[in-house]
N, CA and C of each residue as an Amber inpcrd file, in Angstrom:
protein
   375
   0.5070000  -3.1560000 -42.0210000  -0.9130000  -3.2470000 -41.8310000
  -1.3140000  -4.2090000 -40.7150000  -0.6250000  -5.3640000 -40.7010000
  -0.9020000  -6.3350000 -39.6260000  -0.5060000  -5.7650000 -38.2690000
   0.6820000  -5.1230000 -38.2280000   1.1340000  -4.5490000 -36.9840000
   0.1510000  -3.5180000 -36.4750000  -0.3380000  -2.6680000 -37.3890000
  -1.3630000  -1.6240000 -36.9810000  -2.6030000  -2.2950000 -36.4310000
  -3.0340000  -3.3550000 -37.0860000  -4.2660000  -4.0380000 -36.6240000
  -4.0410000  -4.6790000 -35.2380000  -2.8700000  -5.2360000 -35.0160000
  -2.5640000  -5.8270000 -33.7430000  -2.4670000  -4.7340000 -32.6340000
  -1.8160000  -3.5930000 -32.9580000  -1.7430000  -2.5020000 -31.9930000
  -3.1560000  -1.9850000 -31.6930000  -3.9800000  -1.7840000 -32.6940000
  -5.3350000  -1.2940000 -32.4590000  -6.1200000  -2.2580000 -31.5860000
  -5.9450000  -3.5920000 -31.7820000  -6.6180000  -4.5910000 -30.9610000
  -6.1560000  -4.4990000 -29.5650000  -4.8270000  -4.3530000 -29.3490000
  -4.2730000  -4.2550000 -28.0110000  -4.7670000  -3.0460000 -27.2740000
  -4.8670000  -1.9140000 -27.9430000  -5.3540000  -0.6490000 -27.3420000
  -6.8630000  -0.7780000 -26.9940000  -7.6230000  -1.4720000 -27.8570000
  -9.0340000  -1.6330000 -27.5760000  -9.3290000  -2.6780000 -26.4600000
  -8.3650000  -3.5580000 -26.1960000  -8.6130000  -4.5720000 -25.1990000
  -8.5940000  -3.9170000 -23.8090000  -9.3070000  -4.5230000 -22.8850000
  -9.3760000  -3.9940000 -21.5300000  -7.9540000  -4.0420000 -20.8500000
  -7.6590000  -3.0220000 -20.0560000  -6.3710000  -3.0710000 -19.3960000
  -6.2380000  -4.2840000 -18.5020000  -5.0310000  -4.9130000 -18.4690000
  -4.8420000  -6.1100000 -17.7200000  -3.6390000  -5.9760000 -16.8060000
  -3.0090000  -4.7380000 -16.7580000  -1.8020000  -4.5570000 -15.9500000
  -1.5850000  -3.1130000 -15.6230000  -0.6390000  -2.8740000 -14.6900000
  -0.1640000  -1.5540000 -14.3810000   1.3580000  -1.6250000 -14.4710000
   1.9780000  -0.7030000 -15.1570000   3.4770000  -0.7440000 -15.2360000
   4.0800000  -0.4960000 -13.8580000   5.1170000  -1.2570000 -13.5190000
   5.8300000  -1.0370000 -12.2580000   6.8370000   0.0980000 -12.4940000
   7.7430000   0.3190000 -11.5280000   8.7220000   1.4100000 -11.6390000
   9.6900000   1.2290000 -12.8380000   9.8170000  -0.0200000 -13.2820000
  10.6810000  -0.2560000 -14.4320000   9.9030000  -0.2170000 -15.7470000
   8.6170000   0.0620000 -15.6620000   7.7540000   0.1370000 -16.8630000
   7.2750000  -1.2690000 -17.3580000   7.4560000  -2.2900000 -16.5510000
   7.0030000  -3.6620000 -16.9240000   5.6130000  -3.8430000 -16.4210000
   4.6960000  -4.3840000 -17.2250000   3.2840000  -4.5680000 -16.8010000
   3.1370000  -5.6450000 -15.7090000   2.3980000  -5.2920000 -14.6830000
   2.1000000  -6.2290000 -13.5780000   0.6020000  -6.4020000 -13.4710000
   0.1540000  -7.6240000 -13.5230000  -1.2950000  -7.9450000 -13.4050000
  -1.7460000  -7.9150000 -11.9820000  -2.8050000  -7.2200000 -11.6580000
  -3.4040000  -7.1550000 -10.3040000  -2.3390000  -7.1970000  -9.1940000
  -1.4250000  -6.1430000  -9.1670000  -0.3860000  -6.2410000  -8.2060000
  -0.8550000  -6.0890000  -6.7580000  -0.1750000  -6.7510000  -5.8530000
  -0.5100000  -6.6260000  -4.4350000   0.1380000  -5.4000000  -3.8560000
   1.1200000  -4.8270000  -4.5500000   1.8470000  -3.6380000  -4.0660000
   2.2160000  -2.8180000  -5.2610000   2.2110000  -1.4430000  -5.0600000
   2.6960000  -0.5010000  -6.0420000   3.5550000   0.5000000  -5.3930000
   4.8050000   0.6520000  -5.8900000   5.7350000   1.6940000  -5.4290000
   5.4880000   2.9300000  -6.2370000   5.3070000   4.0870000  -5.5980000
   5.1100000   5.3450000  -6.2830000   6.2900000   6.2820000  -6.2700000
   7.1070000   6.1680000  -5.2700000   8.3950000   6.9430000  -5.2120000
   9.4500000   5.9790000  -5.6750000   9.5750000   5.8470000  -6.9740000
  10.3510000   4.8290000  -7.5950000  11.8500000   5.0290000  -7.3040000
  12.3590000   6.1980000  -7.1120000  13.7940000   6.4030000  -6.9290000
  14.2740000   5.7990000  -5.5880000  13.4480000   5.9540000  -4.5230000
  13.8920000   5.4740000  -3.1910000  12.8660000   4.6470000  -2.4530000
  11.7380000   4.3370000  -3.0790000  10.6940000   3.5010000  -2.4600000
  10.2010000   4.0140000  -1.1350000  10.1130000   5.3500000  -0.9790000
   9.6140000   5.8960000   0.2930000   8.1430000   6.2700000   0.2730000
   7.4290000   5.8960000  -0.8030000   5.9980000   6.0930000  -0.8210000
   5.4460000   5.0130000  -1.7830000   4.4070000   4.2870000  -1.2730000
   3.7870000   3.2430000  -2.0550000   2.5570000   2.6790000  -1.3560000
   1.9980000   1.6630000  -1.9230000   0.8720000   0.9600000  -1.3250000
   1.1260000  -0.5490000  -1.3400000   0.5810000  -1.2560000  -0.3510000
   0.6820000  -2.6640000  -0.2430000  -0.6320000  -3.2370000   0.2480000
  -0.7130000  -4.5300000   0.2710000  -1.9860000  -5.1860000   0.6240000
  -3.1680000  -4.7760000  -0.1590000  -2.9430000  -4.5890000  -1.4560000
  -4.0530000  -4.0560000  -2.3460000  -5.0870000  -5.1160000  -2.6170000
  -6.3560000  -4.7200000  -2.4600000  -7.4870000  -5.5620000  -2.8130000
  -8.2270000  -4.8830000  -3.9390000  -8.2930000  -5.4700000  -5.0590000
  -8.8620000  -4.8560000  -6.2970000 -10.3340000  -5.1250000  -6.5520000
 -10.9910000  -4.1240000  -7.1300000 -12.3420000  -4.3230000  -7.7250000
 -12.4000000  -3.6230000  -9.0310000 -13.1530000  -4.1150000  -9.9790000
 -13.2790000  -3.5050000 -11.2940000 -12.0560000  -3.6830000 -12.1940000
 -11.1730000  -4.6430000 -11.8290000  -9.9940000  -4.8420000 -12.6460000
 -10.3570000  -5.1580000 -14.0770000  -9.6970000  -4.5060000 -15.0260000
  -9.9750000  -4.7340000 -16.4610000 -11.0060000  -3.7910000 -17.0000000
 -11.6830000  -3.0450000 -16.1600000 -12.6650000  -2.0530000 -16.6440000
 -11.9100000  -0.7310000 -16.8680000 -12.6730000   0.3360000 -17.3490000
 -12.0510000   1.6300000 -17.6440000 -11.2350000   2.1620000 -16.4060000
 -11.8210000   1.9640000 -15.2230000 -11.0880000   2.2680000 -13.9500000
 -11.1560000   1.0650000 -13.0360000 -10.0410000   0.8720000 -12.3890000
 -10.0390000  -0.2120000 -11.3730000  -9.6750000   0.4570000 -10.0550000
 -10.2270000  -0.1190000  -8.9970000 -10.0910000   0.5270000  -7.6660000
  -9.4630000  -0.5900000  -6.7480000  -8.6040000  -0.0590000  -5.8430000
  -8.0200000  -0.9930000  -4.8840000  -7.9860000  -0.2170000  -3.5530000
  -8.1990000  -0.9940000  -2.4660000  -7.9870000  -0.4520000  -1.1400000
  -6.7580000  -1.1790000  -0.5760000  -6.1040000  -0.4640000   0.2630000
  -4.8640000  -1.0780000   0.8510000  -4.2720000  -0.1460000   1.8650000
  -2.9820000  -0.3790000   2.1140000  -2.2200000   0.3540000   3.1020000
  -1.1280000   1.1550000   2.3830000  -1.1140000   2.4680000   2.5430000
  -0.0460000   3.3050000   2.0220000   1.0300000   3.4070000   3.0400000
   2.2240000   3.5240000   2.6190000   3.3570000   3.7830000   3.5020000
   4.0940000   4.9840000   2.9770000   4.5680000   5.8800000   3.9250000
   5.2540000   7.0900000   3.5130000   6.3390000   7.4050000   4.5480000
   7.4560000   7.8680000   4.0610000   8.5720000   8.2830000   4.8810000
   8.3370000   9.7580000   5.2710000   8.3700000  10.0480000   6.5520000
   8.1490000  11.4490000   6.9510000   9.4490000  12.2490000   6.8650000
  10.5590000  11.6170000   6.5490000  11.8500000  12.2950000   6.4310000
  12.2790000  13.1190000   7.6560000  11.8840000  12.5560000   8.8200000
  12.2930000  13.2280000  10.0930000  13.2850000  12.3430000  10.8250000
  14.4170000  12.7360000  11.1680000  14.9670000  14.0770000  10.8920000
  15.5010000  14.2010000   9.4200000  15.8200000  13.0630000   8.7950000
  16.2430000  13.0210000   7.3720000  15.5710000  11.8620000   6.6950000
  15.4520000  11.9660000   5.3940000  14.8020000  10.8780000   4.6670000
  15.5770000   9.5300000   4.8070000  16.8850000   9.6860000   4.9180000
  17.6790000   8.4810000   5.0680000  17.4250000   7.7140000   6.3670000
  16.7370000   8.3810000   7.3100000  16.4540000   7.7200000   8.5930000
  15.3020000   6.6710000   8.4340000  14.5490000   6.7520000   7.2940000
  13.5280000   5.7480000   7.0010000  12.5090000   5.6940000   8.1080000
  11.8770000   6.7960000   8.4800000  10.8400000   6.8350000   9.5000000
   9.4700000   6.7040000   8.8040000   8.9860000   5.4760000   8.6330000
   7.8570000   5.1970000   7.8140000   6.5250000   5.1670000   8.6960000
   5.4490000   5.6060000   8.0760000   4.1270000   5.5620000   8.6820000
   3.1750000   4.9350000   7.7010000   2.0560000   4.3430000   8.2390000
   1.1000000   3.6460000   7.3920000  -0.2580000   4.4190000   7.4350000
  -0.9800000   4.2900000   6.3640000  -2.2600000   5.0250000   6.2190000
  -3.2030000   4.1530000   5.3640000  -4.4830000   4.1970000   5.7190000
  -5.4940000   3.5900000   4.8300000  -5.5270000   4.3630000   3.5130000
  -5.6430000   3.6870000   2.4240000  -5.6010000   4.3940000   1.1020000
  -6.4710000   3.6930000   0.1120000  -6.8520000   4.4720000  -0.9310000
  -7.5620000   3.9850000  -2.0500000  -6.7590000   4.3400000  -3.2810000
  -6.5840000   3.3760000  -4.1870000  -5.9050000   3.6570000  -5.4270000
  -6.8390000   3.4620000  -6.5510000  -6.9280000   4.3810000  -7.5090000
  -7.7750000   4.2320000  -8.7220000  -6.8390000   4.2610000  -9.9410000
  -6.8880000   3.1790000 -10.6880000  -6.0470000   3.1040000 -11.9340000
  -6.9920000   3.4540000 -13.0940000  -6.4470000   4.1900000 -14.0570000
  -7.2780000   4.6130000 -15.2170000  -6.3650000   4.8890000 -16.3890000
  -6.9610000   5.2480000 -17.5170000  -6.2600000   5.5230000 -18.7460000
  -5.8570000   4.2380000 -19.3660000  -5.3770000   4.3160000 -20.6370000
  -4.9620000   3.1100000 -21.3770000  -3.6950000   3.3190000 -22.1500000
  -2.8760000   2.3280000 -22.2030000  -1.6590000   2.3410000 -22.9680000
  -1.3250000   0.8490000 -23.2480000  -0.3880000   0.6510000 -24.1080000
   0.1200000  -0.7090000 -24.3340000   1.5600000  -0.7350000 -23.9160000
   1.8780000  -1.6770000 -22.9810000   3.2560000  -1.8040000 -22.4860000
   3.6960000  -3.2110000 -22.8610000   4.7300000  -3.2470000 -23.6960000
   5.3140000  -4.5650000 -24.0690000   4.2000000  -5.4680000 -24.6000000
   3.2560000  -4.9330000 -25.3530000   2.1830000  -5.6860000 -25.9330000
   0.9980000  -6.0210000 -25.0120000   1.0400000  -5.5030000 -23.7570000
   0.0230000  -5.7470000 -22.7920000  -0.7960000  -4.5020000 -22.6090000
  -2.1620000  -4.5910000 -22.8000000  -2.9610000  -3.3850000 -22.5130000
  -2.8240000  -3.0660000 -21.0110000  -2.5240000  -1.8420000 -20.6730000
  -2.2300000  -1.4860000 -19.2720000  -2.8800000  -0.1300000 -18.9450000
  -3.0740000   0.0780000 -17.6570000  -3.5260000   1.3330000 -17.1450000
  -2.3780000   2.3780000 -17.2520000  -2.7000000   3.6290000 -17.4500000
  -1.6910000   4.6210000 -17.6830000  -1.3580000   5.4790000 -16.5120000
  -2.2530000   5.5630000 -15.5150000  -1.9720000   6.3370000 -14.3310000
  -2.7450000   5.7910000 -13.1330000  -2.2980000   6.1920000 -11.9600000
  -2.9920000   5.8900000 -10.7160000  -3.1990000   7.1360000  -9.9180000
  -4.3100000   7.1910000  -9.1820000  -4.6270000   8.3570000  -8.3370000
  -4.8120000   7.7710000  -6.9320000  -4.2570000   8.4230000  -5.9220000
  -4.3450000   7.9470000  -4.5490000  -5.2060000   8.8960000  -3.7160000
  -5.9920000   8.3500000  -2.8490000  -6.7240000   9.1980000  -1.9060000
  -6.6630000   8.4760000  -0.5090000  -6.8840000   9.2570000   0.4860000
  -6.8090000   8.7610000   1.8560000  -8.1140000   9.0220000   2.6140000
  -8.8470000   7.9660000   2.9710000 -10.1360000   8.2160000   3.6350000
 -10.0200000   8.6900000   5.0570000  -8.8720000   8.6460000   5.6310000
  -8.6310000   9.1070000   7.0190000  -7.4300000   9.9980000   7.0490000
  -6.4900000   9.6570000   7.9800000  -5.2690000  10.4250000   8.0420000
  -4.5450000  10.3630000   6.7220000  -3.7910000  11.4260000   6.4100000
  -3.0060000  11.4970000   5.2400000  -1.5940000  11.9390000   5.4920000
  -0.6180000  11.4250000   4.7600000   0.7220000  11.9180000   4.9150000
   0.9860000  13.2490000   4.2190000  -0.0290000  13.6050000   3.3910000
   0.1220000  14.8910000   2.6000000  -1.0920000  15.7270000   2.7720000
  -1.3070000  16.3720000   3.9170000  -2.5300000  17.1600000   4.2130000
  -2.7430000  18.3120000   3.2750000  -1.6890000  18.9160000   2.6740000
  -1.8760000  20.0650000   1.7790000  -1.9130000  19.6310000   0.3110000
  -1.9140000  18.4130000  -0.0170000  -1.8940000  17.9460000  -1.3980000
  -3.2060000  18.0940000  -2.0560000  -3.1910000  18.4680000  -3.3160000
  -4.3720000  18.5240000  -4.1830000  -4.4910000  17.1590000  -4.8950000
  -5.6300000  16.8880000  -5.5200000  -5.8000000  15.6080000  -6.2230000
  -4.6960000  15.4400000  -7.2900000  -4.3600000  16.5420000  -7.9810000
  -3.3160000  16.4080000  -9.0360000  -1.9780000  15.9980000  -8.4430000
  -1.7090000  16.3820000  -7.1570000  -0.4650000  16.0410000  -6.5580000
  -0.3560000  14.5260000  -6.2870000  -1.5240000  13.8880000  -6.1740000
  -1.5240000  12.4660000  -5.8370000  -1.9470000  11.6250000  -7.0360000
  -1.6570000  12.1370000  -8.2460000  -1.9050000  11.4060000  -9.4980000
  -0.4700000  11.0730000 -10.0750000  -0.3130000   9.7630000 -10.3790000
   1.0440000   9.3500000 -10.8120000   0.9320000   8.6470000 -12.1560000
   1.6140000   9.1840000 -13.1870000   1.6510000   8.4260000 -14.4990000
   2.4100000   7.2000000 -14.2570000   2.0310000   6.1600000 -15.0030000
   2.7460000   4.8170000 -14.9610000   3.2630000   4.5270000 -16.3220000
   4.3950000   5.1680000 -16.6740000   4.8830000   4.9990000 -18.0910000
   5.5090000   3.6270000 -18.3390000   5.4520000   3.2190000 -19.5570000
   6.1070000   2.0480000 -20.0420000   7.5430000   2.4660000 -20.3590000
   8.4660000   1.5340000 -20.2770000   9.8760000   1.8300000 -20.6410000
  10.3430000   0.8130000 -21.6240000
């Protein structure tokens, strides 16, 4: 009963973190890696607004590997980007956002992508 009450309180609390690639909660991170296997897509220099609300928004710089001529060549490009964190889950006892959605106000590394293609679950491990 006590465990259920604590879990209910944690779920009801405002999100205070986003899970990293290892599923560990990170509070107001300055960077988020989205291509966890090889770190070839992510965002850095994040500036947050609305942190702890139902959705939090950050502006920053996305980086993406164009894989030309091969991904191993690490030919990275930078883009202005907006990250929106939403959803709720509890990671290691910390109320956390469950997913992030990325958009590009200018140039994009993924011109044919739909919004669903740029939505990334942030699972706990």
